[in-house]
PDB file of C-alpha atoms and ligand atoms in Angstrom:
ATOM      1  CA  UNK A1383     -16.083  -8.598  -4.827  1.00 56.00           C
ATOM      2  CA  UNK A1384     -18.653  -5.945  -5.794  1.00 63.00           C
ATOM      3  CA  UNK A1385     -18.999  -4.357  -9.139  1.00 77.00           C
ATOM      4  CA  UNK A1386     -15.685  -3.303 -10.081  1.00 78.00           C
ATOM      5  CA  UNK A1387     -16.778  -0.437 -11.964  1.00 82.00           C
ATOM      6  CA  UNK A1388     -18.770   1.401  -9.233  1.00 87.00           C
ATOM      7  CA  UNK A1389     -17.431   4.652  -7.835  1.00 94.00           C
ATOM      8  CA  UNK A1390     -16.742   4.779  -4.188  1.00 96.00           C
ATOM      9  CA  UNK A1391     -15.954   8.379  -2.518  1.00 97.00           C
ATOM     10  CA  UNK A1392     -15.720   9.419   1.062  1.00 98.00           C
ATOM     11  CA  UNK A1393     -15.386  12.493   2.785  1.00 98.00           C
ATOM     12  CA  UNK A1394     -12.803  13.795   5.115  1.00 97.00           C
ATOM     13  CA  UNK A1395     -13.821  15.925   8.333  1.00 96.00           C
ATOM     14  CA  UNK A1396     -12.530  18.805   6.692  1.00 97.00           C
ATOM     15  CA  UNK A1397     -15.009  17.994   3.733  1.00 97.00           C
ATOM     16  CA  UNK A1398     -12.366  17.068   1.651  1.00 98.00           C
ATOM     17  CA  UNK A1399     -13.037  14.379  -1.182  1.00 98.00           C
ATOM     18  CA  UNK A1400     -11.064  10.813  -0.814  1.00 98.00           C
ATOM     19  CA  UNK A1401     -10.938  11.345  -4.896  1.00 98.00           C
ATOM     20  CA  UNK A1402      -9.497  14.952  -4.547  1.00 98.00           C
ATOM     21  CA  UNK A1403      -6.389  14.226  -6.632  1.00 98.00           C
ATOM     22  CA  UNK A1404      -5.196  17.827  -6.866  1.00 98.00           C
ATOM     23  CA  UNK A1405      -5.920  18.135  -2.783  1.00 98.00           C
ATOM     24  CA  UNK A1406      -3.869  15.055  -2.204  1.00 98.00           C
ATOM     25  CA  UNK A1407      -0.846  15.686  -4.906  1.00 98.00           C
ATOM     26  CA  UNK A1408      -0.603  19.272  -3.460  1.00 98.00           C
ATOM     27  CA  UNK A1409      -0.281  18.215  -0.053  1.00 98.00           C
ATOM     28  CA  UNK A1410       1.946  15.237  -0.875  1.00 98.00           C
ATOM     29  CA  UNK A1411       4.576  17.922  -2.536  1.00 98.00           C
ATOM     30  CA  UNK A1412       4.186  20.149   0.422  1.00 97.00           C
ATOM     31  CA  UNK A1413       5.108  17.455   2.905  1.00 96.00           C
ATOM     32  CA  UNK A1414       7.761  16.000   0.453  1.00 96.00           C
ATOM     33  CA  UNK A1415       9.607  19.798   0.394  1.00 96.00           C
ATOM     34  CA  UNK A1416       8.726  19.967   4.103  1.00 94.00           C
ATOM     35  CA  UNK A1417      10.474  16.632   5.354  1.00 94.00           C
ATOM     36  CA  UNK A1418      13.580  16.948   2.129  1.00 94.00           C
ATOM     37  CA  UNK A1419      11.949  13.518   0.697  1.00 96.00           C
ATOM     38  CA  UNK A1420      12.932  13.356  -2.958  1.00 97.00           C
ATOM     39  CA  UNK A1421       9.717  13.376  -4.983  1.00 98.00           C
ATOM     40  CA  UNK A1422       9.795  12.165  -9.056  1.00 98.00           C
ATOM     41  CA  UNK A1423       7.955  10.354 -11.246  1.00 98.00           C
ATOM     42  CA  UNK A1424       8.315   6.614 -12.682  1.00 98.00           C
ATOM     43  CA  UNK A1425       6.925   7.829 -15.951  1.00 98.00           C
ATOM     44  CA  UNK A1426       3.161   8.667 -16.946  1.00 98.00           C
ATOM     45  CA  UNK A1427       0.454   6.527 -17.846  1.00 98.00           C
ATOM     46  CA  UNK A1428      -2.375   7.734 -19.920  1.00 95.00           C
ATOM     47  CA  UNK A1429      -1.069  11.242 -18.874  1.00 96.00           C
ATOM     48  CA  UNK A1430      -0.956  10.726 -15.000  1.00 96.00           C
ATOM     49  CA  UNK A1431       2.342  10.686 -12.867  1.00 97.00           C
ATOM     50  CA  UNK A1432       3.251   7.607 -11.222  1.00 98.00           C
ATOM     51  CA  UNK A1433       5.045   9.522  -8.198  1.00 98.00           C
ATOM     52  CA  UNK A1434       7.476   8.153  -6.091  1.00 98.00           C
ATOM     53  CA  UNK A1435       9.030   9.487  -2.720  1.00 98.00           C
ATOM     54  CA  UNK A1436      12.221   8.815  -1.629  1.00 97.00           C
ATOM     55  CA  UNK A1437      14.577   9.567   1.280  1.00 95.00           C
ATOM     56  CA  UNK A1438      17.698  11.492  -0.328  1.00 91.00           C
ATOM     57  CA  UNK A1439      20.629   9.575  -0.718  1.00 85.00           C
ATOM     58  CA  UNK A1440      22.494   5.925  -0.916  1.00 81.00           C
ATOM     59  CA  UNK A1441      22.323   5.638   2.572  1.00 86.00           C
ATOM     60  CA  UNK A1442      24.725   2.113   2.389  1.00 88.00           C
ATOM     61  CA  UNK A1443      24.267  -0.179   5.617  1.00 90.00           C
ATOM     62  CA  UNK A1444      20.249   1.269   6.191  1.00 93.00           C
ATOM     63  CA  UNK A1445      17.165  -0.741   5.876  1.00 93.00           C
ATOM     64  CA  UNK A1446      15.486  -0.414   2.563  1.00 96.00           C
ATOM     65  CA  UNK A1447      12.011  -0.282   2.342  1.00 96.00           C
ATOM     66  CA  UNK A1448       9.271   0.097  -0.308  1.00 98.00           C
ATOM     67  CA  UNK A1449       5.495   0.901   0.411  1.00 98.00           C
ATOM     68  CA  UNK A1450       2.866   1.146  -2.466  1.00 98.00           C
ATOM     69  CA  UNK A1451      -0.601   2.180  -2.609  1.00 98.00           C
ATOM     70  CA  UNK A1452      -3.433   3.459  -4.756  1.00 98.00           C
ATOM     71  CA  UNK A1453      -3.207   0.354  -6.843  1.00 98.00           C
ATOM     72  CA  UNK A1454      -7.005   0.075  -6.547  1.00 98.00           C
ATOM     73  CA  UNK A1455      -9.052   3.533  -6.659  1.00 98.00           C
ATOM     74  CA  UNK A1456     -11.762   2.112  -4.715  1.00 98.00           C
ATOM     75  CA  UNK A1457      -9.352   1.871  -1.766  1.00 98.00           C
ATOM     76  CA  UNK A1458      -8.323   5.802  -0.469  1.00 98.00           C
ATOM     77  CA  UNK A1459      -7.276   5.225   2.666  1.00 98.00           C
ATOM     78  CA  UNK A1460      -4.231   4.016   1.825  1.00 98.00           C
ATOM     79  CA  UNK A1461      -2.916   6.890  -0.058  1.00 98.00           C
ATOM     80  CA  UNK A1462      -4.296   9.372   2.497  1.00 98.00           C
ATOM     81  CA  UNK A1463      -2.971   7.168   5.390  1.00 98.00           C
ATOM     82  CA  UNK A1464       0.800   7.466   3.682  1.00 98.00           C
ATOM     83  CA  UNK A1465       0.343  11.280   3.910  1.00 98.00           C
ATOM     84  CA  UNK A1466      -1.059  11.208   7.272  1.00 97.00           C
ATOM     85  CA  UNK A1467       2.155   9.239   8.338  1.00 97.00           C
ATOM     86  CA  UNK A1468       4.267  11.981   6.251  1.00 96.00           C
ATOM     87  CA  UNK A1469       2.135  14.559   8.433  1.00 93.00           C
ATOM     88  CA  UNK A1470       3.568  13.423  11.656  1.00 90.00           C
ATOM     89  CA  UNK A1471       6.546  14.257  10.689  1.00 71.00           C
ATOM     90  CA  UNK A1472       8.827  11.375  11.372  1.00 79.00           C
ATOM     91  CA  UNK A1473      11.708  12.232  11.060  1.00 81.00           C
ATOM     92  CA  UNK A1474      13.618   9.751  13.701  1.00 82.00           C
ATOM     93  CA  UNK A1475      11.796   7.215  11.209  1.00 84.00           C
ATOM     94  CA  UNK A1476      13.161   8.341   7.996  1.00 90.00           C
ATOM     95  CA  UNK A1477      16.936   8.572   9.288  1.00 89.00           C
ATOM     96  CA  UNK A1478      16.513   5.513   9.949  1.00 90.00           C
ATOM     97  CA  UNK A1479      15.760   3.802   6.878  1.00 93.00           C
ATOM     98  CA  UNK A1480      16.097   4.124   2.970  1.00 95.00           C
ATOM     99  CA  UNK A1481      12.809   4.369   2.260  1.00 96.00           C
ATOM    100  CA  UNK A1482      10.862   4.364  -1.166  1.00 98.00           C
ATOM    101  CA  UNK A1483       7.130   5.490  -1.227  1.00 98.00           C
ATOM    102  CA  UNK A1484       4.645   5.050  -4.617  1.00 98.00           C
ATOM    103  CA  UNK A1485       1.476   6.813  -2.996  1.00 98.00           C
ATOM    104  CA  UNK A1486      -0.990   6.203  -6.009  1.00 98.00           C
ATOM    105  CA  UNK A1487       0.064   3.607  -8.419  1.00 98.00           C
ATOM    106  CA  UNK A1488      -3.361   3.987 -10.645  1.00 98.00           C
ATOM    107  CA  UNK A1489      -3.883   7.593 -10.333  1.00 98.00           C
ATOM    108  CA  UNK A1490      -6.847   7.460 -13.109  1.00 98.00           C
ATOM    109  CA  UNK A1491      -8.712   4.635 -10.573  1.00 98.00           C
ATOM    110  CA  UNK A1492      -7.951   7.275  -8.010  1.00 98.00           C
ATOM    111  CA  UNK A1493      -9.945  10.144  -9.484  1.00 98.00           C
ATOM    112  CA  UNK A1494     -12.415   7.832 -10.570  1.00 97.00           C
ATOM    113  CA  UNK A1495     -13.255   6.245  -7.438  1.00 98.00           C
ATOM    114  CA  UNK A1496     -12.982   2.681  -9.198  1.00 97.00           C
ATOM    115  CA  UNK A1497     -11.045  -0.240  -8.600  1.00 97.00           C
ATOM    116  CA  UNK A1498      -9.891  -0.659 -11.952  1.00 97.00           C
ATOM    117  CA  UNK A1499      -7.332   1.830 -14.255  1.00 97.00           C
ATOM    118  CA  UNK A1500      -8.723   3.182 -17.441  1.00 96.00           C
ATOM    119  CA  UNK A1501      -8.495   0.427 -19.407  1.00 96.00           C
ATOM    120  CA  UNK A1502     -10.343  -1.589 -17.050  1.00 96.00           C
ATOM    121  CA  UNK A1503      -7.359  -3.611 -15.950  1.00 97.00           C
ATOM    122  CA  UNK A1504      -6.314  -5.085 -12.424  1.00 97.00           C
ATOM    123  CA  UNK A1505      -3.098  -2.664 -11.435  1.00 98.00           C
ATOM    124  CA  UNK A1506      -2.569  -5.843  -9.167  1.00 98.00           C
ATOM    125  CA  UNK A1507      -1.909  -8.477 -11.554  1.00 98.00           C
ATOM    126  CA  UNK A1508      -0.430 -10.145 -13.885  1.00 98.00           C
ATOM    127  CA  UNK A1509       3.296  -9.466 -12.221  1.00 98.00           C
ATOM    128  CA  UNK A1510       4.070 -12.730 -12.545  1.00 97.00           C
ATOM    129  CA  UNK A1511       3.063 -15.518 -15.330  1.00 94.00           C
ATOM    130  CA  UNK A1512      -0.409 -16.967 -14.948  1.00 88.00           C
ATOM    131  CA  UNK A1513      -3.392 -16.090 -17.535  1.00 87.00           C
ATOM    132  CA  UNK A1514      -4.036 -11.755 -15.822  1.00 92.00           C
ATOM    133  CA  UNK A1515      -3.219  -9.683 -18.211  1.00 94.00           C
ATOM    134  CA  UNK A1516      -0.454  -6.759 -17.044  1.00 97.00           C
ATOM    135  CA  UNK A1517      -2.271  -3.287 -16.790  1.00 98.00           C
ATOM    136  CA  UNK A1518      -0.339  -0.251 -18.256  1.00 98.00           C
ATOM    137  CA  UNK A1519       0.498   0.801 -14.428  1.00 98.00           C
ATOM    138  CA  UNK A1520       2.337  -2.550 -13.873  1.00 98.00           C
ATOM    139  CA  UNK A1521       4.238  -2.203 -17.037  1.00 98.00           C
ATOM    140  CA  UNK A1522       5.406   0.608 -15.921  1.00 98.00           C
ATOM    141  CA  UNK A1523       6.236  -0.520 -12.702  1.00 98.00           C
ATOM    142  CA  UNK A1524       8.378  -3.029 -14.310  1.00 98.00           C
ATOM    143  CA  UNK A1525      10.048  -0.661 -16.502  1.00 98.00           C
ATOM    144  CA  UNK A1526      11.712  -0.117 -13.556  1.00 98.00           C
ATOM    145  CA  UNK A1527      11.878  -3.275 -12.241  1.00 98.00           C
ATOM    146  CA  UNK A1528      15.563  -3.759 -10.411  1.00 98.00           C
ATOM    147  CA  UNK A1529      15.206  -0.228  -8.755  1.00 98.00           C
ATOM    148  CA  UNK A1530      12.058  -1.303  -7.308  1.00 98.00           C
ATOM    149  CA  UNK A1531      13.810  -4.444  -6.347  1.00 98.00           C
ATOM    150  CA  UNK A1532      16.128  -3.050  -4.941  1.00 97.00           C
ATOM    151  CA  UNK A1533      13.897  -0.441  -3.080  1.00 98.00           C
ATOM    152  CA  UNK A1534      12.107  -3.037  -1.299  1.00 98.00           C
ATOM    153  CA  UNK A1535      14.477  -5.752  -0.614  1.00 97.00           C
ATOM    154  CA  UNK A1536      14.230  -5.719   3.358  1.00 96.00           C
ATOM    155  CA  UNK A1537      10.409  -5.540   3.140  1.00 97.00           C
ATOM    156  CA  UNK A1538       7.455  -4.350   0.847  1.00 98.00           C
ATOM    157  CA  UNK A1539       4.283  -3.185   2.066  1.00 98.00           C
ATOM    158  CA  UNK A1540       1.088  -2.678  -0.012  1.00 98.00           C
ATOM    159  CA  UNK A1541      -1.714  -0.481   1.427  1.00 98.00           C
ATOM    160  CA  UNK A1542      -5.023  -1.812   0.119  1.00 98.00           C
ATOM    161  CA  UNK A1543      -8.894  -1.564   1.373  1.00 98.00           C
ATOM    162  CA  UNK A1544     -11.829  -4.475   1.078  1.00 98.00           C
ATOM    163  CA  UNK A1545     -14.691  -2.227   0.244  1.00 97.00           C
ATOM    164  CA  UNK A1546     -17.064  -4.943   0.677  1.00 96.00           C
ATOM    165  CA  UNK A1547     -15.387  -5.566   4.552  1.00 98.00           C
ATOM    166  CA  UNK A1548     -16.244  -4.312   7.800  1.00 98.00           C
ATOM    167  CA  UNK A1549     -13.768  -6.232   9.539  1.00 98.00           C
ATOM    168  CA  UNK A1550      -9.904  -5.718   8.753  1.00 98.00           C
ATOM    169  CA  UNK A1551      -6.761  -8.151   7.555  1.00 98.00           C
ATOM    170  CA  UNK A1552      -3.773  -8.497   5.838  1.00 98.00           C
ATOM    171  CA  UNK A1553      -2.156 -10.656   3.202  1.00 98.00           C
ATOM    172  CA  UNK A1554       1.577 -11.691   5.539  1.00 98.00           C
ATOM    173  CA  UNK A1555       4.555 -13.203   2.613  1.00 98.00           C
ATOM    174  CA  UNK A1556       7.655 -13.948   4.699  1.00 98.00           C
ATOM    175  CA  UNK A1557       9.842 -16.762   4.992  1.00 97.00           C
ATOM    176  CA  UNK A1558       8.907 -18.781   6.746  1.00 97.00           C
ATOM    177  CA  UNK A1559       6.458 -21.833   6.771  1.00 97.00           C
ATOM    178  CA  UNK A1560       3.800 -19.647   9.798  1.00 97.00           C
ATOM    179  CA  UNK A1561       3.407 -15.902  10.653  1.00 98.00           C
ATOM    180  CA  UNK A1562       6.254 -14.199  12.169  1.00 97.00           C
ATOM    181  CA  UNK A1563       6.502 -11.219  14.245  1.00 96.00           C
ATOM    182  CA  UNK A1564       6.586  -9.109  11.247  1.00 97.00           C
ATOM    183  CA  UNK A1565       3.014 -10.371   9.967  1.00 98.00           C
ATOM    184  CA  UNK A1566       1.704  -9.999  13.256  1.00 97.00           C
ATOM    185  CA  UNK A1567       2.661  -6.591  14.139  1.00 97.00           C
ATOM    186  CA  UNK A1568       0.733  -5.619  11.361  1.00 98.00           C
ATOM    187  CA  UNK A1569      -2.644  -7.359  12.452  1.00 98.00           C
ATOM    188  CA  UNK A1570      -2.253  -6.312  15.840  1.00 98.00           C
ATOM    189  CA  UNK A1571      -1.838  -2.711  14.263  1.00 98.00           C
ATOM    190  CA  UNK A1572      -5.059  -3.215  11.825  1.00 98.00           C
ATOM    191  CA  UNK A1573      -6.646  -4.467  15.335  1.00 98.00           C
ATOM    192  CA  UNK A1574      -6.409  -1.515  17.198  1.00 98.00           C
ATOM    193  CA  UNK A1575      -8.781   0.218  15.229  1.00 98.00           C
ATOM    194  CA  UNK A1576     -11.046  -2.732  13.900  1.00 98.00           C
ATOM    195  CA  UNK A1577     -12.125  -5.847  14.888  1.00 98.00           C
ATOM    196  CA  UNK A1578     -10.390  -8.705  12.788  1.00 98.00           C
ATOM    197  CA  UNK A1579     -12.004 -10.863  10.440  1.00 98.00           C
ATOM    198  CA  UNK A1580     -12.966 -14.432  12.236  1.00 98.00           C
ATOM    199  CA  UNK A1581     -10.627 -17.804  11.693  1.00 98.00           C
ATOM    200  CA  UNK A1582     -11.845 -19.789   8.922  1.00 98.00           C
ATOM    201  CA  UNK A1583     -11.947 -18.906   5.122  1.00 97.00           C
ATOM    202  CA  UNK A1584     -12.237 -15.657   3.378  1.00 97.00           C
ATOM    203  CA  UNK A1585     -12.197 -15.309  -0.306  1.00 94.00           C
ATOM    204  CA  UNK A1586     -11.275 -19.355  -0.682  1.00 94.00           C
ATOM    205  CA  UNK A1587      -7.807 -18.578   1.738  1.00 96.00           C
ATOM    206  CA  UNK A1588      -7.317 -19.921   5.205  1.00 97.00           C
ATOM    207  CA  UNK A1589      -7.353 -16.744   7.097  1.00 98.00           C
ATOM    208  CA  UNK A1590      -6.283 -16.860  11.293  1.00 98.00           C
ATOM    209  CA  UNK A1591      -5.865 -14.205  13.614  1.00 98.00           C
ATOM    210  CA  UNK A1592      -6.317 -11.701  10.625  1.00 98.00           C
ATOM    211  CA  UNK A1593      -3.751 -12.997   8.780  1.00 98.00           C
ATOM    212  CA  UNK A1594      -3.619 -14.870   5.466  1.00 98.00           C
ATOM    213  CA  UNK A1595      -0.349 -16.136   4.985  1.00 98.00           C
ATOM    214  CA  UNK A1596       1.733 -16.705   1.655  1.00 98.00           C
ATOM    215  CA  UNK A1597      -1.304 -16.641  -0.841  1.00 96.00           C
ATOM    216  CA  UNK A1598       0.122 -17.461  -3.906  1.00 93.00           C
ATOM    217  CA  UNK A1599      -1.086 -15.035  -6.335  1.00 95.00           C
ATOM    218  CA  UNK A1600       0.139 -12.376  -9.348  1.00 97.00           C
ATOM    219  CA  UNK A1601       0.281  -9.574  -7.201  1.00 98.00           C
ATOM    220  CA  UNK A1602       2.642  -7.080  -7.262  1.00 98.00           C
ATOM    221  CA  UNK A1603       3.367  -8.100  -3.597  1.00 98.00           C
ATOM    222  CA  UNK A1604       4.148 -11.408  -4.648  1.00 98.00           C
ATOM    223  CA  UNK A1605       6.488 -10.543  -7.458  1.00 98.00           C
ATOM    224  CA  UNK A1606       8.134  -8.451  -5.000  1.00 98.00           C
ATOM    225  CA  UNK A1607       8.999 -12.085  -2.801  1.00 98.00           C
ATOM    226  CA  UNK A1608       9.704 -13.500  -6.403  1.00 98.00           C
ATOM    227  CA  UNK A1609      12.490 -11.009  -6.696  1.00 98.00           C
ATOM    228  CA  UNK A1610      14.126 -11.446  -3.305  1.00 98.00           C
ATOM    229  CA  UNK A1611      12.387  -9.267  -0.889  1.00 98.00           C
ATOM    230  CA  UNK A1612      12.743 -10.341   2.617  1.00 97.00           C
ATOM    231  CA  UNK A1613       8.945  -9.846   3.599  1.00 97.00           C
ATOM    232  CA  UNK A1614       6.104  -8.398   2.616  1.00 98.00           C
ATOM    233  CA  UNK A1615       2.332  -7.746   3.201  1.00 98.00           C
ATOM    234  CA  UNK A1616      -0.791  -6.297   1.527  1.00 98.00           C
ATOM    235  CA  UNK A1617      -2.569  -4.826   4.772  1.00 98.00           C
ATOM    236  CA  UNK A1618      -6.841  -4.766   3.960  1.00 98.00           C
ATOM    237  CA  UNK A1619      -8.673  -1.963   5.542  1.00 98.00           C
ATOM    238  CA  UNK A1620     -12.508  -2.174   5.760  1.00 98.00           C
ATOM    239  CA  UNK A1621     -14.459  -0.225   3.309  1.00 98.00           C
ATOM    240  CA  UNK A1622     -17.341  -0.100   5.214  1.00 98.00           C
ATOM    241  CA  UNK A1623     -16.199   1.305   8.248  1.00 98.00           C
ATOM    242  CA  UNK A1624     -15.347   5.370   8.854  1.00 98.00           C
ATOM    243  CA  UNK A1625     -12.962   6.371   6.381  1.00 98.00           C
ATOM    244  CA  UNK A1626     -11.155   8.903   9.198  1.00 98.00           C
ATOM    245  CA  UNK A1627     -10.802   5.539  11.293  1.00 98.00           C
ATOM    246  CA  UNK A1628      -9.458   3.942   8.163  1.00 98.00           C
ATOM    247  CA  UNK A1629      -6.390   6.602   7.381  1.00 98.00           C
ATOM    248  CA  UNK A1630      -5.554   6.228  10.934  1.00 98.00           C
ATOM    249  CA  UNK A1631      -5.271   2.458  10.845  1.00 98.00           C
ATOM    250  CA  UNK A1632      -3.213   2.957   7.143  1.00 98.00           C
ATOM    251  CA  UNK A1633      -1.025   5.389   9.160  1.00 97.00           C
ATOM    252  CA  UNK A1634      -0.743   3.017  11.831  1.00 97.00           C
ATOM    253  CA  UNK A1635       0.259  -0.036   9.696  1.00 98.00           C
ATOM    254  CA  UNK A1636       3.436   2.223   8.173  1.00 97.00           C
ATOM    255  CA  UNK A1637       4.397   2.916  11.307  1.00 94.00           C
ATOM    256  CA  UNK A1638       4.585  -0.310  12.235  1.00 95.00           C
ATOM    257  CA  UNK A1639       5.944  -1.643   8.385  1.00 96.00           C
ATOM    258  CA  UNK A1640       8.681   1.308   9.022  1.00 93.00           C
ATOM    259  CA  UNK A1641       9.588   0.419  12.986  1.00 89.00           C
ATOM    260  CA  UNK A1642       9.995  -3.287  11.441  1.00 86.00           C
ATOM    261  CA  UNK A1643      13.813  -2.403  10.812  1.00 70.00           C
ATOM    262  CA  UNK A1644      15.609  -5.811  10.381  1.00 54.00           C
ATOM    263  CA  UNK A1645      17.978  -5.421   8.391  1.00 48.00           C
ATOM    264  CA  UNK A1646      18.986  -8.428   5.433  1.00 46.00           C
ATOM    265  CA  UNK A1647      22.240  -9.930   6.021  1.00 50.00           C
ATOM    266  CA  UNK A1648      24.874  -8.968   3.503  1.00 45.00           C
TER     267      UNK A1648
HETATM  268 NI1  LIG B 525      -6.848  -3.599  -3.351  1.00 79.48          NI
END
């Protein structure tokens, strides 16, 4: 990992800043009004809104899905790939499913450009016992711990980037003792727009055919799993590819993370 505390910032074609947080919010309320998406707050940390999208409703018998991203600041594309998603307007999508969105879990890493909130804690950690500490995003988080539970009990999906990558990946959690077709639609989604990262070892874990499967960790990903969610998966972008290239595969992933409609028995 490189220096945590380094900014990172990329442009947009239309000039616009990947660290534009008034740009992005704006938009995101636009498209939230646009598409009748319920849009709220979990609560503030250090005066930033932890927002969170939701389609209206109980909608009983529906898939219920959670996606997260902006837990990193270093890593834009996910944010800016859920609002290109929202852009396209899927509508046949969201009828389809109870779905939950947090856009930008550490909104002060956002503006920043760093990895780390303000405090300089991991908003990825510490979910679940183990010596990393739990940032003041996470608490938060698990303030509200059953809805977000609940929210993502047929499948969670994190949005991340590897700024230090140029090939993509994804963390796959399911049950099940290899990759299943859940896992894999991902990849093959991260694939189309970047070559995979080669079989072997990345970062210590066994990686193959993009995929490194149920790495136990303290992620929020992982508590997720820990509290019953059928599947889930931190997809990796890489950093050092174009970040246009790099919404589009983030856009691409929740498409696929959203088409994944299985629903949990019971
Ligand atoms: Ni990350």
């Amino acid at each position: 990992m490189a220096d945590a505390t380094q900014p990172w910032t990329w442009r947009h074609d239309d000039g616009t800043a990947s660290n534009d947080w008034s740009t992005f919010s704006r938009k995101l309320a636009w498209i939230a009004g646009y598409l009748g998406l319920a849009l709220d707050s979990l609560g503030e940390v250090g005066g930033e809104p932890l927002l969170r999208l939701q389609t209206p409703g109980d909608r009983p018998g529906l898939p219920r899905l959670l996606v997260a991203s902006g837990f990193h600041g270093e890593e834009p594309a996910g944010p800016w790939g859920i609002l290109a998603w929202l852009d396209t307007r899927p509508r046949e999508a969201l009828a389809a499913v109870a779905l939950t969105i947090l856009p930008v879990v550490n909104v002060a890493g956002f503006r920043a450009g760093r990895r780390l909130n303000a405090d300089g804690d991991n908003p990825n950690r510490g979910y679940l016992p183990g010596h990393e500490p739990l940032s003041a995003e996470g608490c938060l988080l698990l303030h509200h711990a059953d809805a977000l539970a609940a929210a993502g009990r047929d499948g969670f999906l994190a949005c991340h980037e590897d700024v230090d990558a140029a090939e993509a990946y994804i963390y796959g959690l399911e049950r099940s003792e290899q990759p299943g077709e859940f896992s894999r639609a991902l990849a093959r989604a991260n694939a189309a727009w970047f070559p995979l990262q080669p079989d072997g070892l990345l970062y210590d874990c066994p990686i193959r055919d993009g995929i490194i499967f149920n790495h136990p960790d303290t992620s929020f990903e992982a508590w997720m799993m820990s509290r019953g969610a059928a599947r889930a998966a931190c997809v990796e972008t890489p950093g050092q590819q174009p970040f246009m290239r790099r919404i589009a595969a983030q856009r691409a992933m929740i498409e696929a993370f959203t088409g994944f409609v299985v629903p949990a028995p019971g």
